[in-house]
Short mmCIF file of C-alpha atoms in Angstrom, two decimals:
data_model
loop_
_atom_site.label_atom_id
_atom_site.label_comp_id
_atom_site.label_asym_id
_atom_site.label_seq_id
_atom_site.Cartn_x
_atom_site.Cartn_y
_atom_site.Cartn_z
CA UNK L 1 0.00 0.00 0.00
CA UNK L 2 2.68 2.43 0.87
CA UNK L 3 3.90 2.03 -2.75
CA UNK L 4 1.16 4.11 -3.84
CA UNK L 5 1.35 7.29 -1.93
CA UNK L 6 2.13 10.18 -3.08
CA UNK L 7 4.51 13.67 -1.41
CA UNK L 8 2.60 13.61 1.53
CA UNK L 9 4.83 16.46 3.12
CA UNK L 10 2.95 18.49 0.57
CA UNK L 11 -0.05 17.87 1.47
CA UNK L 12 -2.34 20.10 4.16
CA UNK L 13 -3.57 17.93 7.46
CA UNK L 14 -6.91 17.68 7.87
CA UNK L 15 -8.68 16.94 11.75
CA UNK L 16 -11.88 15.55 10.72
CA UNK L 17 -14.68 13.65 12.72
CA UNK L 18 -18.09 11.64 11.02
CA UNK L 19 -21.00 9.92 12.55
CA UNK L 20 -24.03 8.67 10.35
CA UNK L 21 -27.75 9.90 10.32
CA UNK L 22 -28.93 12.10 13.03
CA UNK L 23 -31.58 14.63 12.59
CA UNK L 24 -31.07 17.59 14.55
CA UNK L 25 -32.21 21.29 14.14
CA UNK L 26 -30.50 24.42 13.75
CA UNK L 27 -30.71 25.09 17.74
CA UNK L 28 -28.92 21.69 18.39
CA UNK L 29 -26.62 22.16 16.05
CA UNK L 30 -26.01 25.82 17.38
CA UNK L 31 -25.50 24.49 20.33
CA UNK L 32 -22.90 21.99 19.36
CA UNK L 33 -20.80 24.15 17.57
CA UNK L 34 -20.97 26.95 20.60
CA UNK L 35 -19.75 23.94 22.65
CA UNK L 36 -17.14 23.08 20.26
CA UNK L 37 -15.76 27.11 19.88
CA UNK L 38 -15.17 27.24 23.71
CA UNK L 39 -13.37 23.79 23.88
CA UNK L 40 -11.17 25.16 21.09
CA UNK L 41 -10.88 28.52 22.77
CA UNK L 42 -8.61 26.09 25.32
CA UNK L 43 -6.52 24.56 22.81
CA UNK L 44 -4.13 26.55 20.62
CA UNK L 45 -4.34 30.40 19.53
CA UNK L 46 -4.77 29.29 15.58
CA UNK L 47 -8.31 27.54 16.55
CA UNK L 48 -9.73 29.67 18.76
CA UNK L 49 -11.33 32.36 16.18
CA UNK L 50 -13.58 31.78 13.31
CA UNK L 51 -14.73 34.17 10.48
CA UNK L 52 -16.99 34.33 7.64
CA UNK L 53 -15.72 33.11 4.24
CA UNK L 54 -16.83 36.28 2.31
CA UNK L 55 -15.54 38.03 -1.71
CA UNK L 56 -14.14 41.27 -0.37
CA UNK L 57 -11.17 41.30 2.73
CA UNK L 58 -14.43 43.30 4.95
CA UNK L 59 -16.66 40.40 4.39
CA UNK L 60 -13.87 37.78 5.43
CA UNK L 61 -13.31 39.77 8.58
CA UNK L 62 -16.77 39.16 10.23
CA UNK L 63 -16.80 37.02 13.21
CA UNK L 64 -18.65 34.09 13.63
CA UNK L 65 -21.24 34.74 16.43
CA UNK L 66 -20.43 32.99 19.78
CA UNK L 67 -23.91 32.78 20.95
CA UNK L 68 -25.90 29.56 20.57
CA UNK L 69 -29.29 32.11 19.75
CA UNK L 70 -26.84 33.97 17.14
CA UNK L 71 -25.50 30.96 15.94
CA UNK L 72 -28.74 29.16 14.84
CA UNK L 73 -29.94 32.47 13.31
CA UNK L 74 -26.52 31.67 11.26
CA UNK L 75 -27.24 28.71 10.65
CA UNK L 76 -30.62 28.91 9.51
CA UNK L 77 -29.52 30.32 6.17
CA UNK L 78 -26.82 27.58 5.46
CA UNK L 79 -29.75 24.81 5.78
CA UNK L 80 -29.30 22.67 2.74
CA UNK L 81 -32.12 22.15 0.14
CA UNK L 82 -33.45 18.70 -0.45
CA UNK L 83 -32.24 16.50 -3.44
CA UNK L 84 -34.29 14.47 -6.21
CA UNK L 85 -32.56 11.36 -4.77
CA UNK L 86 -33.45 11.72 -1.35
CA UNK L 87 -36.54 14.05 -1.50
CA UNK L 88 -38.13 13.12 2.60
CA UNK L 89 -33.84 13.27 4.02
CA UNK L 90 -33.34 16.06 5.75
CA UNK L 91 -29.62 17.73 4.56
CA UNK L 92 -28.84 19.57 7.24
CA UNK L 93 -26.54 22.25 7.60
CA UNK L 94 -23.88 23.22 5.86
CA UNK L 95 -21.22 25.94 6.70
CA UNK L 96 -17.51 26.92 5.86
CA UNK L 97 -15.09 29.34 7.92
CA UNK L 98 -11.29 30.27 8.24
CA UNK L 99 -9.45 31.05 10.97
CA UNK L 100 -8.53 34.59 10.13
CA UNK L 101 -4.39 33.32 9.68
CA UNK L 102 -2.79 33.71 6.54
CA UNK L 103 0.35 31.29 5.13
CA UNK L 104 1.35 28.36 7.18
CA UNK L 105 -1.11 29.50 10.33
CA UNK L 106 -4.27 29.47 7.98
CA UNK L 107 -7.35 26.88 8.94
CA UNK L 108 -10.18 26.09 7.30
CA UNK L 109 -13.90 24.79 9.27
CA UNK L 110 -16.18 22.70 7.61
CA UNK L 111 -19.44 21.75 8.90
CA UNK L 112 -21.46 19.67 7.31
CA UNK L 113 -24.29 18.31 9.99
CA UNK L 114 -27.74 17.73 11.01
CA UNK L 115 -28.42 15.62 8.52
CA UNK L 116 -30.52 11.87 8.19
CA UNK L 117 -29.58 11.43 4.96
CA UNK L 118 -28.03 8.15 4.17
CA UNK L 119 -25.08 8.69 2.75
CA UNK L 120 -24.51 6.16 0.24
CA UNK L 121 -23.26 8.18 -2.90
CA UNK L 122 -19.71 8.92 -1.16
CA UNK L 123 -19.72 4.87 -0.59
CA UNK L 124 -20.18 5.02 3.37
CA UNK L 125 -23.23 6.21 6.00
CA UNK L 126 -20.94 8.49 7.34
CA UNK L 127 -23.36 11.82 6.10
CA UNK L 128 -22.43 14.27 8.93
CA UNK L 129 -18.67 15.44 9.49
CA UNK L 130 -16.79 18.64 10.56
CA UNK L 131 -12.95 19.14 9.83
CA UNK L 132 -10.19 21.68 10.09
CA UNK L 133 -8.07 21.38 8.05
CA UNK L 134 -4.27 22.95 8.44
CA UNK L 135 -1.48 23.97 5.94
CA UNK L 136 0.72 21.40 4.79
CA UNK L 137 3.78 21.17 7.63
CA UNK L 138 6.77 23.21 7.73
CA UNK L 139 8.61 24.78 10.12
CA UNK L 140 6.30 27.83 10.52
CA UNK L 141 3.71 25.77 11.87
CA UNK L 142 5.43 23.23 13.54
CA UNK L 143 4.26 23.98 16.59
CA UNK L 144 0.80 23.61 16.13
CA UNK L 145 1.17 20.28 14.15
CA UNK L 146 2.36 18.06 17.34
CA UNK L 147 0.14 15.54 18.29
CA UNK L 148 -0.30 17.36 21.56
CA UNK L 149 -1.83 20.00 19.71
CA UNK L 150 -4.18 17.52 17.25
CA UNK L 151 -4.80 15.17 19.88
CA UNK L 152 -6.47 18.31 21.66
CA UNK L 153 -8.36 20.02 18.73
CA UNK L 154 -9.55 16.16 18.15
CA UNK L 155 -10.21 15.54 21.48
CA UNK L 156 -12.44 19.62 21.58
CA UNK L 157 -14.14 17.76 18.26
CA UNK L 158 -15.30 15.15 19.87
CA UNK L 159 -17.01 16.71 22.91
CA UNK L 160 -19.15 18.88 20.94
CA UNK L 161 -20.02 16.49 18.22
CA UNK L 162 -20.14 13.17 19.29
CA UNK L 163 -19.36 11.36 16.80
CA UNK L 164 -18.97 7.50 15.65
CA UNK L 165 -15.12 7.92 14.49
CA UNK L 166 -12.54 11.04 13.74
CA UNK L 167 -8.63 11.32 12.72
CA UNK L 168 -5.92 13.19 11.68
CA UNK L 169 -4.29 12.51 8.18
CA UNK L 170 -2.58 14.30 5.70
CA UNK L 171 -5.56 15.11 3.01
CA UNK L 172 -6.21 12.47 0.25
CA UNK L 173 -4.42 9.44 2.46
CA UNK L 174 -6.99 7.12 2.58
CA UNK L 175 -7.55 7.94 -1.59
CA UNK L 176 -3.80 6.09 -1.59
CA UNK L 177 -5.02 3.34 1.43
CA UNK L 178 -7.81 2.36 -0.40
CA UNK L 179 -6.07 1.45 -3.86
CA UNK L 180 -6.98 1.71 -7.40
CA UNK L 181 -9.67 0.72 -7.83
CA UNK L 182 -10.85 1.82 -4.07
CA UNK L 183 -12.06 -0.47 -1.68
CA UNK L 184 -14.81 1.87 -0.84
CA UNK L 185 -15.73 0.32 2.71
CA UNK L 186 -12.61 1.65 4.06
CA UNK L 187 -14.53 5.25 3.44
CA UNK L 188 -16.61 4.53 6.20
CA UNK L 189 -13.53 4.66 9.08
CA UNK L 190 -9.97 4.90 8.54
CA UNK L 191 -6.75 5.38 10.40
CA UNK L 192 -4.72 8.34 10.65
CA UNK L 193 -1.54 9.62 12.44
CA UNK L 194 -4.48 10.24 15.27
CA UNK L 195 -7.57 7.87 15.04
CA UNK L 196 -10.63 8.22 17.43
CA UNK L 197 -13.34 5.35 17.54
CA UNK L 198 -16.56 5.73 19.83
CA UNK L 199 -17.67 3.13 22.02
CA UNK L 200 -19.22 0.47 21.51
CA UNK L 201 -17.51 0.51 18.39
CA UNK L 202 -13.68 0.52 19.92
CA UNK L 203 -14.76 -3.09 21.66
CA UNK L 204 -14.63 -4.29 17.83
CA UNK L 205 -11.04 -3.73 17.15
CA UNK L 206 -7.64 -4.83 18.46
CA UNK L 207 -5.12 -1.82 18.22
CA UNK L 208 -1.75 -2.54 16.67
CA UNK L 209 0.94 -3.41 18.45
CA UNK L 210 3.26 0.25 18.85
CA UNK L 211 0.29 1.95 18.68
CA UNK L 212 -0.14 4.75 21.73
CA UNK L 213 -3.26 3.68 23.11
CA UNK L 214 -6.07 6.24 24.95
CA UNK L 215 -9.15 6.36 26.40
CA UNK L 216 -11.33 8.83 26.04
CA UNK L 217 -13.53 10.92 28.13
CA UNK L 218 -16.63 9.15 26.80
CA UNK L 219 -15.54 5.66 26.79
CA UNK L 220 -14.14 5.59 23.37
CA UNK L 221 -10.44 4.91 22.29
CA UNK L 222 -7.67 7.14 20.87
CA UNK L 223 -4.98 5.53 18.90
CA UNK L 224 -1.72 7.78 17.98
CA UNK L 225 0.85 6.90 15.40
CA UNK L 226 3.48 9.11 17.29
CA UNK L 227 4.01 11.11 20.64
CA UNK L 228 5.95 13.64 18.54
CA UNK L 229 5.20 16.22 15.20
CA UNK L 230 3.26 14.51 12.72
CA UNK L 231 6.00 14.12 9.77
CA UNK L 232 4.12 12.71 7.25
CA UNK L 233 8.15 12.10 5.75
CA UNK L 234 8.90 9.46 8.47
CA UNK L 235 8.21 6.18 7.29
CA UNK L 236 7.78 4.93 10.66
CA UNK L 237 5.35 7.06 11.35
CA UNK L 238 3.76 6.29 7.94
CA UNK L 239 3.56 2.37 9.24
CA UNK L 240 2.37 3.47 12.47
CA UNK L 241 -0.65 5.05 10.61
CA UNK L 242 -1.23 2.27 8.11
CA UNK L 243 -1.43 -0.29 11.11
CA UNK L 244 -3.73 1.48 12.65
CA UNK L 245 -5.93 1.81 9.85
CA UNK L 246 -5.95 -1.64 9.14
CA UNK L 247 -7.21 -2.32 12.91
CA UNK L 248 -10.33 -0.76 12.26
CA UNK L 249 -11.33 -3.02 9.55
CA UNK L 250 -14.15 -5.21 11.46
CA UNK L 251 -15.78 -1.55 10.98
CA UNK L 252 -16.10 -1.34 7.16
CA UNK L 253 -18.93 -2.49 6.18
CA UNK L 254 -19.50 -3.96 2.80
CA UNK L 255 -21.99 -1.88 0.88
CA UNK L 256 -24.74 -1.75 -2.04
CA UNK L 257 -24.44 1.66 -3.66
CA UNK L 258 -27.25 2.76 -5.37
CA UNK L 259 -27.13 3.61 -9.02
CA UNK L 260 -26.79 6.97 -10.18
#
């Protein structure tokens, strides 16, 4: 597998976490992402503050409200339309924001949740997920790439969303994991340099050996590829990472995708 990755030092690191259908309104969700701005508000300066994506340098300077009552007034307006496929799912909500860093310190948000939707067309169930995702490492953001750092963004993720899995991975991994052509259950969880899996799911799978084994708050299971900077140049690492992925594999489900 290793054969077929690509320069991953080139690549930006993205902190993501997924869970499948659940229906919730723009009040819950406000609520969970006002949960999720204060545990990042603890973690490091670069996540702490999040602005509009706007056209014009005055419209990317707006805040994004702290407020749960603000926020789902915000979020009201990024509520996703239904689709032809799936005309009774509800979407959910969908919104995008940067961390107000340029260069190496720049972050983007995505939130993409509320939604009952199955799922299916990406080839998993996994239909609600929010990431950040970081500039590719170099030494100008070194410090924030540690897995200290991730491990407590991740960790912030977790508490406000809880979700069924979440990891941190240089962007477009798992396209190199998965082969050629993919083995699209592996879409559903995969490994990273930082891997998260919720109970009861984490009673399904054996970490690695070398693996840096945690538990989380909630019961769930945290399993590292390092203690140090993620180098995504370090083939050890890169092992470390691969194992881990492959431990999660009583988790991929095998799948019947619908046509399109």
């Amino acid at each position: 597998m290793t054969s077929l990755i690509p320069n991953l030092t080139l690549a930006p690191i993205l902190l993501d976490v997924a869970w499948p259908a659940r229906r919730e309104d723009a009040d819950a969700i406000a609520q969970r992402v006002a949960r999720m701005f204060e545990n990042l508000s603890r973690c490091d300066a670069r996540v702490r503050r999040w602005y509009e994506v706007g056209s014009t340098p005055a419209e990317a300077a707006v805040p994004l409200p702290l407020a749960p009552s603000s926020l789902a007034r915000r979020l009201a307006g990024s509520r996703l339309p239904p689709t032809e496929e799936e005309p009774e799912a509800d979407q959910g909500f969908d919104l995008v924001a940067w961390n107000g860093e340029q260069e190496a310190a720049h972050a983007s948000l995505v939130i993409q949740a509320g939604s009952d939707r199955s799922g299916l067309e990406w080839g998993n169930d996994m239909t609600n997920h929010v990431g950040i995702c970081f500039e590719p490492a170099e030494p100008a953001n070194a410090a924030l790439l540690t897995a200290e750092v991730l491990k407590s963004v991740l960790l912030a993720l977790i508490d406000a969303w809880e979700p069924m899995t979440g990891n941190v991975r240089p962007l477009k991994l798992i396209d190199s994991w998965a082969g050629d052509p993919p083995m699209i259950e592996q879409l559903r969880c995969h490994g990273g340099w930082i891997t998260y899996v919720a109970a009861p799911e984490c009673d399904e799978i054996a970490p690695p050996p070398g693996a840096i084994v945690e538990q989380t708050p909630d019961g769930g299971l945290l399993m590292l590829a390092t203690p140090n900077t993620v180098d995504a140049a370090d083939p050890a690492q890169l092992e470390a990472a691969l194992a881990i992925h492959l431990a999660l594999e009583p988790l991929w489900q095998p799948m019947d995708l619908p046509d399109f």
